[in-house]
PDB file of C-alpha atoms in Angstrom:
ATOM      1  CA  UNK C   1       0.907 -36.799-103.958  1.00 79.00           C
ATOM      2  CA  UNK C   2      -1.353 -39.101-101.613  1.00 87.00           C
ATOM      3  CA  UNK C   3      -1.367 -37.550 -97.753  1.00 92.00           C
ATOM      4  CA  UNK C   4      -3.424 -38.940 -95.197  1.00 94.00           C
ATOM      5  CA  UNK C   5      -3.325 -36.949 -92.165  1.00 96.00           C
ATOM      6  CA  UNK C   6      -3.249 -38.484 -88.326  1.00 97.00           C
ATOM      7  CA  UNK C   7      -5.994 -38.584 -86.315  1.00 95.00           C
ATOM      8  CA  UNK C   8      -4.582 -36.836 -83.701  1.00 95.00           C
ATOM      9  CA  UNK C   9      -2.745 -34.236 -86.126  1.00 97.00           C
ATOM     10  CA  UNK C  10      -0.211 -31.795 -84.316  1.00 97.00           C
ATOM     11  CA  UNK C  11      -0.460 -28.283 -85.272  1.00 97.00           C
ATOM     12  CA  UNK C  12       1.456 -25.428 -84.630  1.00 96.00           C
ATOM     13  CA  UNK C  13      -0.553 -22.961 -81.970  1.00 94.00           C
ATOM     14  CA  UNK C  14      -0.856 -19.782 -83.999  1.00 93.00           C
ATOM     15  CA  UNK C  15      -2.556 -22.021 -86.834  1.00 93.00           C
ATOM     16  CA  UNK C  16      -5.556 -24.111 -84.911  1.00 93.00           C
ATOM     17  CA  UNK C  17      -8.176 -21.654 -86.269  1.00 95.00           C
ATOM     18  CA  UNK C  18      -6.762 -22.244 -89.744  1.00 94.00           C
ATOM     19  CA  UNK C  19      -5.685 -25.901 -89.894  1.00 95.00           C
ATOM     20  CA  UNK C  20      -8.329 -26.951 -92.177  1.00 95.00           C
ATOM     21  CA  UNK C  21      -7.743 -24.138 -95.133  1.00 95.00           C
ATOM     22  CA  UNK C  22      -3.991 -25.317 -94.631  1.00 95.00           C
ATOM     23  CA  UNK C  23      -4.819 -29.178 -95.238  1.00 94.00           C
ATOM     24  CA  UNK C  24      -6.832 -28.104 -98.049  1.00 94.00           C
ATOM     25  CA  UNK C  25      -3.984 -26.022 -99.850  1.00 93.00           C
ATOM     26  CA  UNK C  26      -1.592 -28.802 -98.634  1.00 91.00           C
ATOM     27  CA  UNK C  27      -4.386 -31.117-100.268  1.00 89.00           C
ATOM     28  CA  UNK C  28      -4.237 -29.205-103.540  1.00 89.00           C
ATOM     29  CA  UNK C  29      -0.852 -28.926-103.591  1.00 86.00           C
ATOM     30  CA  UNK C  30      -0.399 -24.694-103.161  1.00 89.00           C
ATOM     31  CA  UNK C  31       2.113 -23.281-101.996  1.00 86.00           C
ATOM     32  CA  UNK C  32       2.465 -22.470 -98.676  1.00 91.00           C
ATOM     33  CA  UNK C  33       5.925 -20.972 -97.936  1.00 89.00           C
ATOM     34  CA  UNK C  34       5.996 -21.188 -93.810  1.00 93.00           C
ATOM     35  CA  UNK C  35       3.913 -24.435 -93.808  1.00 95.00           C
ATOM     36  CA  UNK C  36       6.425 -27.307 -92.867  1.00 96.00           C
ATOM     37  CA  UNK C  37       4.847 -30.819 -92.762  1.00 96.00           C
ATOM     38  CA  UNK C  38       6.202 -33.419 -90.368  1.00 97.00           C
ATOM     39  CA  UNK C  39       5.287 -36.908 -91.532  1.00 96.00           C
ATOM     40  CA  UNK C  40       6.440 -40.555 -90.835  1.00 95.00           C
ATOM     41  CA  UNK C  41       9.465 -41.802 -92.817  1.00 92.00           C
ATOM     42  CA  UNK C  42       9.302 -42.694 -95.978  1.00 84.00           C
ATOM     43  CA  UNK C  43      12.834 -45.037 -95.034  1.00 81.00           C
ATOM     44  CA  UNK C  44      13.211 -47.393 -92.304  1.00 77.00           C
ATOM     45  CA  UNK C  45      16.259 -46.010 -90.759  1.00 82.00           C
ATOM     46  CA  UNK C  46      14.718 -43.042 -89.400  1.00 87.00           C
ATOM     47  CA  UNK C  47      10.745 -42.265 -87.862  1.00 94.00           C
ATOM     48  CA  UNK C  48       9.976 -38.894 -88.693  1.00 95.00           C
ATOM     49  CA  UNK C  49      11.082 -36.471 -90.986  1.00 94.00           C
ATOM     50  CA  UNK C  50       9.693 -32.927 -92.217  1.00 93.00           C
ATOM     51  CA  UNK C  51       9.245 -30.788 -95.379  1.00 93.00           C
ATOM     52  CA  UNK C  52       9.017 -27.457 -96.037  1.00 94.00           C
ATOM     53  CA  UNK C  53       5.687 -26.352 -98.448  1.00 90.00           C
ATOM     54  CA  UNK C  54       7.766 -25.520-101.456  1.00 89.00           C
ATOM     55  CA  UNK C  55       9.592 -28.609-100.874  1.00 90.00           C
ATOM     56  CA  UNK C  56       6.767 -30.890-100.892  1.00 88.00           C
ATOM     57  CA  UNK C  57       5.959 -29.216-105.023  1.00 85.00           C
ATOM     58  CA  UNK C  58       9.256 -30.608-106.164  1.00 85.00           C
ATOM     59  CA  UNK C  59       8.315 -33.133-108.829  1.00 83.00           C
ATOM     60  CA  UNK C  60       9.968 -36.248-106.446  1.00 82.00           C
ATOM     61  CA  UNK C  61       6.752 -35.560-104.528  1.00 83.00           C
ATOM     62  CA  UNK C  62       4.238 -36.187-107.124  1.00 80.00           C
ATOM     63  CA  UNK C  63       3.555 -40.101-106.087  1.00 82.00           C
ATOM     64  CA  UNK C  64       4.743 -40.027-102.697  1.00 83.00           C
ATOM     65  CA  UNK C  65       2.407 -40.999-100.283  1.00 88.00           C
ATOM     66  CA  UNK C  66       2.740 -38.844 -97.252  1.00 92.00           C
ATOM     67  CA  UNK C  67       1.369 -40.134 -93.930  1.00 96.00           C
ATOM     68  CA  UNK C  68       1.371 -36.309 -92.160  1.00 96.00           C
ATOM     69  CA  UNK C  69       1.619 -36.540 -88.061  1.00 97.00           C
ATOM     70  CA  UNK C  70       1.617 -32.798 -88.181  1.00 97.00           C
ATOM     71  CA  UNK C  71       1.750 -29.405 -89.394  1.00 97.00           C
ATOM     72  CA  UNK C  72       4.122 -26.973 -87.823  1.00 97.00           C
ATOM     73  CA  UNK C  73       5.258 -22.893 -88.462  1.00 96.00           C
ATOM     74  CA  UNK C  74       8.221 -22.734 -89.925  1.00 95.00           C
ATOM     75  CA  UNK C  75      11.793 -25.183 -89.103  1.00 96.00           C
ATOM     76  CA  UNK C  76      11.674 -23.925 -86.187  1.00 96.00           C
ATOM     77  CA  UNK C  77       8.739 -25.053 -84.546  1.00 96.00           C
ATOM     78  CA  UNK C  78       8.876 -28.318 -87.018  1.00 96.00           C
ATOM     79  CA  UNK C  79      12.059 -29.218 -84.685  1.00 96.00           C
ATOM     80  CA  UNK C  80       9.812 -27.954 -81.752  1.00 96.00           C
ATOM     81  CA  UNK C  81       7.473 -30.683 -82.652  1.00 97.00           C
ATOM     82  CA  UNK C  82       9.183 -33.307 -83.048  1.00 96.00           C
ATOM     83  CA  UNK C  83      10.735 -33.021 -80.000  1.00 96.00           C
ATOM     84  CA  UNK C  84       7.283 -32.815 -78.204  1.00 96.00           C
ATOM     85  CA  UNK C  85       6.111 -35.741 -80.416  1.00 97.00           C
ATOM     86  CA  UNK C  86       8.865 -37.763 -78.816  1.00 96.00           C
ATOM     87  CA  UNK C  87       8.582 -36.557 -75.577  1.00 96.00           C
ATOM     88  CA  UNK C  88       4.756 -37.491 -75.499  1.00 96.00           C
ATOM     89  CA  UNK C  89       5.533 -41.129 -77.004  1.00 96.00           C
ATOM     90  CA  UNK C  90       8.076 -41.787 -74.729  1.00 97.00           C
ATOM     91  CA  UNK C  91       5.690 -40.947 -71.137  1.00 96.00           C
ATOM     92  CA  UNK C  92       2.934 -42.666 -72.509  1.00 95.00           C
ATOM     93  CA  UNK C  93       5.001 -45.983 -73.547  1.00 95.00           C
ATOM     94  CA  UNK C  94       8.615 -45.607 -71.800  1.00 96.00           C
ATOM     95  CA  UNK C  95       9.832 -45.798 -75.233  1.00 94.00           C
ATOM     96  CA  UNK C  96      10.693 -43.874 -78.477  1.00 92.00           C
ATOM     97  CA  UNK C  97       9.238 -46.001 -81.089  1.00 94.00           C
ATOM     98  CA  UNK C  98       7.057 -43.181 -82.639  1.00 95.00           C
ATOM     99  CA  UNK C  99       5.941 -45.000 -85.536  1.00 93.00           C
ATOM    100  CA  UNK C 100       4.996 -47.974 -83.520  1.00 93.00           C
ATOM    101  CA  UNK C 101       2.803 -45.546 -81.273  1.00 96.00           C
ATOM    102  CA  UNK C 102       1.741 -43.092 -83.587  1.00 96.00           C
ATOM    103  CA  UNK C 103       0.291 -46.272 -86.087  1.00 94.00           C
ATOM    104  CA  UNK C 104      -1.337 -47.930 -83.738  1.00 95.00           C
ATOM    105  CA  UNK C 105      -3.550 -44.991 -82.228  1.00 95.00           C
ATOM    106  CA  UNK C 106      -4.351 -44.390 -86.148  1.00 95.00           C
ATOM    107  CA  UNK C 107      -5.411 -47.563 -86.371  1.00 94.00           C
ATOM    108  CA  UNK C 108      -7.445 -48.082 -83.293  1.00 93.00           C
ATOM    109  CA  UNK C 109      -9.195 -44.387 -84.599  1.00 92.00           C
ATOM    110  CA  UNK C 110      -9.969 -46.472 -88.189  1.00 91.00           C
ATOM    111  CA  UNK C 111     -11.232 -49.313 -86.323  1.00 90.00           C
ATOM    112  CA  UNK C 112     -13.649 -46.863 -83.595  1.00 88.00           C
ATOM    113  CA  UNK C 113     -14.907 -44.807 -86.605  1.00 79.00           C
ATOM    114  CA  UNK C 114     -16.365 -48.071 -88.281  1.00 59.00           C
TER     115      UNK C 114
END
């Protein structure tokens, strides 16, 4: 599985200290049993969507490429997220186009860091 993680990558509170061992593992492919990853649609009908770790091992996974937005504790705070993710998009823009919004600050990242 390809991921490429956001430049701006949410993560749960009570795992800022430890978000790079838990890209790693995610990375690597270990499981991680609380770690649910919230990622842009794979599907055009809907703009984000989120796993659970042992999800994300499933063999459906193995050439999936994953473009993560963030990395939350457990369903609940993956819901948590994506309600904050929307809420965010929509007082910056007055809209709820996520993947618009979330792309094009990835890609204006790409284009600073070069």
């Amino acid at each position: 599985m390809q991921m490429e993680f956001y430049c701006d990558l949410y993560v749960s509170e009570c795992w800022q200290k430890k978000k790079a061992r838990i890209i790693r593992k995610l990375r690597a492919n270990r499981v991680q049993p609380q770690v649910y990853v919230v990622a842009l649609s794979q599907g055009s009908q809907n703009q984000l969507e989120f796993f659970s770790g042992i999800l994300l091992r499933q063999h459906v996974f193995a050439h999936a490429d994953l473009f993560v937005v963030g990395i939350a504790d457990g369903y609940d705070e993956a819901l948590a997220m994506v309600r904050d993710i929307t809420e965010e998009v929509y007082t910056v823009t007055g809209m709820t186009d996520l993947r618009k919004y979330i792309l094009e600050r990835q890609e204006q990242y790409v284009k600073a860091g070069q």
